[in-house]
Amino acid sequence: MGLGTFAPLRVERLDEIHLHRERYTLDSSAADAINRAASSGRRIVAVGTTVVRTLEHCALQAAGQPLQAHSGETEIFISPGFEFRLVGDC
């Protein structure tokens, strides 16, 4: 989590928002647990915006395949209309 997590938004329109990048690491035990939950149809609950952004970014990168352990950065912005792929009632 970076300092940008707590920065106020200073724009009028959603399409003008550019969020900071956040670094993440998805380790093998987390990837395995998430893959098991997803494959058995269980709901995946993420606590906090950093976790939601990370998991949804990883799901986008995986393109329907199981998640793999890795590190990276995400700058996705979740706003009304966002199509969740992993977190929630998927």
JSON list of C-alpha atoms in Angstrom, two decimals, residues 4-79:
[
{"chain": "A", "resi": 4, "resn": "GLY", "atom": "CA", "xyz": [-1.62, 7.46, -2.72]},
{"chain": "A", "resi": 5, "resn": "THR", "atom": "CA", "xyz": [-4.15, 5.11, -1.11]},
{"chain": "A", "resi": 6, "resn": "PHE", "atom": "CA", "xyz": [-5.12, 7.93, 1.21]},
{"chain": "A", "resi": 7, "resn": "ALA", "atom": "CA", "xyz": [-4.92, 10.81, -1.26]},
{"chain": "A", "resi": 8, "resn": "PRO", "atom": "CA", "xyz": [-8.23, 12.57, -1.93]},
{"chain": "A", "resi": 9, "resn": "LEU", "atom": "CA", "xyz": [-9.60, 12.56, -5.45]},
{"chain": "A", "resi": 10, "resn": "ARG", "atom": "CA", "xyz": [-9.41, 16.04, -6.97]},
{"chain": "A", "resi": 11, "resn": "VAL", "atom": "CA", "xyz": [-11.32, 15.65, -10.23]},
{"chain": "A", "resi": 12, "resn": "GLU", "atom": "CA", "xyz": [-14.87, 16.26, -11.34]},
{"chain": "A", "resi": 13, "resn": "ARG", "atom": "CA", "xyz": [-15.38, 13.20, -13.57]},
{"chain": "A", "resi": 14, "resn": "LEU", "atom": "CA", "xyz": [-14.55, 9.52, -13.07]},
{"chain": "A", "resi": 15, "resn": "ASP", "atom": "CA", "xyz": [-12.81, 9.30, -16.45]},
{"chain": "A", "resi": 16, "resn": "GLU", "atom": "CA", "xyz": [-10.27, 11.90, -15.24]},
{"chain": "A", "resi": 17, "resn": "ILE", "atom": "CA", "xyz": [-9.09, 9.76, -12.33]},
{"chain": "A", "resi": 18, "resn": "HIS", "atom": "CA", "xyz": [-5.64, 8.21, -12.55]},
{"chain": "A", "resi": 19, "resn": "LEU", "atom": "CA", "xyz": [-4.77, 6.22, -9.46]},
{"chain": "A", "resi": 20, "resn": "HIS", "atom": "CA", "xyz": [-1.29, 5.54, -8.21]},
{"chain": "A", "resi": 21, "resn": "ARG", "atom": "CA", "xyz": [0.36, 2.21, -8.86]},
{"chain": "A", "resi": 22, "resn": "GLU", "atom": "CA", "xyz": [0.53, -0.29, -6.05]},
{"chain": "A", "resi": 23, "resn": "ARG", "atom": "CA", "xyz": [3.09, -3.05, -5.82]},
{"chain": "A", "resi": 24, "resn": "TYR", "atom": "CA", "xyz": [1.88, -6.48, -4.78]},
{"chain": "A", "resi": 25, "resn": "THR", "atom": "CA", "xyz": [3.07, -10.02, -4.26]},
{"chain": "A", "resi": 26, "resn": "LEU", "atom": "CA", "xyz": [0.77, -12.98, -4.70]},
{"chain": "A", "resi": 27, "resn": "ASP", "atom": "CA", "xyz": [2.57, -15.90, -3.08]},
{"chain": "A", "resi": 28, "resn": "SER", "atom": "CA", "xyz": [2.01, -19.54, -4.01]},
{"chain": "A", "resi": 29, "resn": "SER", "atom": "CA", "xyz": [-0.05, -20.43, -0.94]},
{"chain": "A", "resi": 30, "resn": "ALA", "atom": "CA", "xyz": [-2.44, -17.52, -1.56]},
{"chain": "A", "resi": 31, "resn": "ALA", "atom": "CA", "xyz": [-2.70, -18.31, -5.28]},
{"chain": "A", "resi": 32, "resn": "ASP", "atom": "CA", "xyz": [-3.42, -21.98, -4.50]},
{"chain": "A", "resi": 33, "resn": "ALA", "atom": "CA", "xyz": [-6.08, -21.12, -1.90]},
{"chain": "A", "resi": 34, "resn": "ILE", "atom": "CA", "xyz": [-7.78, -18.64, -4.24]},
{"chain": "A", "resi": 35, "resn": "ASN", "atom": "CA", "xyz": [-7.69, -21.12, -7.13]},
{"chain": "A", "resi": 36, "resn": "ARG", "atom": "CA", "xyz": [-9.23, -23.85, -4.94]},
{"chain": "A", "resi": 37, "resn": "ALA", "atom": "CA", "xyz": [-11.99, -21.51, -3.76]},
{"chain": "A", "resi": 38, "resn": "ALA", "atom": "CA", "xyz": [-12.74, -20.28, -7.29]},
{"chain": "A", "resi": 39, "resn": "SER", "atom": "CA", "xyz": [-12.79, -23.77, -8.79]},
{"chain": "A", "resi": 40, "resn": "SER", "atom": "CA", "xyz": [-15.21, -25.01, -6.14]},
{"chain": "A", "resi": 41, "resn": "GLY", "atom": "CA", "xyz": [-17.53, -22.03, -6.61]},
{"chain": "A", "resi": 42, "resn": "ARG", "atom": "CA", "xyz": [-16.90, -20.49, -3.21]},
{"chain": "A", "resi": 43, "resn": "ARG", "atom": "CA", "xyz": [-17.18, -16.74, -2.77]},
{"chain": "A", "resi": 44, "resn": "ILE", "atom": "CA", "xyz": [-13.88, -14.87, -2.51]},
{"chain": "A", "resi": 45, "resn": "VAL", "atom": "CA", "xyz": [-13.96, -12.00, -0.04]},
{"chain": "A", "resi": 46, "resn": "ALA", "atom": "CA", "xyz": [-11.19, -9.39, -0.12]},
{"chain": "A", "resi": 47, "resn": "VAL", "atom": "CA", "xyz": [-10.69, -6.93, 2.72]},
{"chain": "A", "resi": 48, "resn": "GLY", "atom": "CA", "xyz": [-9.46, -3.51, 1.67]},
{"chain": "A", "resi": 49, "resn": "THR", "atom": "CA", "xyz": [-9.02, -1.69, -1.61]},
{"chain": "A", "resi": 50, "resn": "THR", "atom": "CA", "xyz": [-5.42, -2.79, -2.09]},
{"chain": "A", "resi": 51, "resn": "VAL", "atom": "CA", "xyz": [-6.42, -6.45, -1.87]},
{"chain": "A", "resi": 52, "resn": "VAL", "atom": "CA", "xyz": [-9.40, -6.00, -4.19]},
{"chain": "A", "resi": 53, "resn": "ARG", "atom": "CA", "xyz": [-7.27, -4.15, -6.77]},
{"chain": "A", "resi": 54, "resn": "THR", "atom": "CA", "xyz": [-4.57, -6.82, -6.53]},
{"chain": "A", "resi": 55, "resn": "LEU", "atom": "CA", "xyz": [-6.90, -9.79, -6.93]},
{"chain": "A", "resi": 56, "resn": "GLU", "atom": "CA", "xyz": [-8.87, -8.22, -9.77]},
{"chain": "A", "resi": 57, "resn": "HIS", "atom": "CA", "xyz": [-5.65, -7.22, -11.53]},
{"chain": "A", "resi": 58, "resn": "CYS", "atom": "CA", "xyz": [-4.31, -10.77, -11.17]},
{"chain": "A", "resi": 59, "resn": "ALA", "atom": "CA", "xyz": [-7.61, -12.18, -12.51]},
{"chain": "A", "resi": 60, "resn": "LEU", "atom": "CA", "xyz": [-7.39, -9.87, -15.54]},
{"chain": "A", "resi": 61, "resn": "GLN", "atom": "CA", "xyz": [-3.79, -10.95, -16.17]},
{"chain": "A", "resi": 62, "resn": "ALA", "atom": "CA", "xyz": [-4.69, -14.64, -15.80]},
{"chain": "A", "resi": 63, "resn": "ALA", "atom": "CA", "xyz": [-7.43, -14.29, -18.47]},
{"chain": "A", "resi": 64, "resn": "GLY", "atom": "CA", "xyz": [-9.56, -17.13, -17.12]},
{"chain": "A", "resi": 65, "resn": "GLN", "atom": "CA", "xyz": [-6.63, -19.39, -16.20]},
{"chain": "A", "resi": 66, "resn": "PRO", "atom": "CA", "xyz": [-5.62, -20.27, -12.62]},
{"chain": "A", "resi": 67, "resn": "LEU", "atom": "CA", "xyz": [-3.68, -17.58, -10.78]},
{"chain": "A", "resi": 68, "resn": "GLN", "atom": "CA", "xyz": [0.08, -17.99, -10.58]},
{"chain": "A", "resi": 69, "resn": "ALA", "atom": "CA", "xyz": [2.38, -16.76, -7.82]},
{"chain": "A", "resi": 70, "resn": "HIS", "atom": "CA", "xyz": [4.15, -13.57, -8.88]},
{"chain": "A", "resi": 71, "resn": "SER", "atom": "CA", "xyz": [4.88, -9.95, -8.00]},
{"chain": "A", "resi": 72, "resn": "GLY", "atom": "CA", "xyz": [3.94, -6.88, -9.97]},
{"chain": "A", "resi": 73, "resn": "GLU", "atom": "CA", "xyz": [2.13, -3.55, -9.96]},
{"chain": "A", "resi": 74, "resn": "THR", "atom": "CA", "xyz": [-1.47, -2.59, -10.50]},
{"chain": "A", "resi": 75, "resn": "GLU", "atom": "CA", "xyz": [-3.11, 0.70, -11.33]},
{"chain": "A", "resi": 76, "resn": "ILE", "atom": "CA", "xyz": [-6.63, -0.47, -12.07]},
{"chain": "A", "resi": 77, "resn": "PHE", "atom": "CA", "xyz": [-9.45, 1.82, -10.97]},
{"chain": "A", "resi": 78, "resn": "ILE", "atom": "CA", "xyz": [-12.63, 0.14, -9.78]},
{"chain": "A", "resi": 79, "resn": "SER", "atom": "CA", "xyz": [-15.63, 2.35, -10.39]}
]
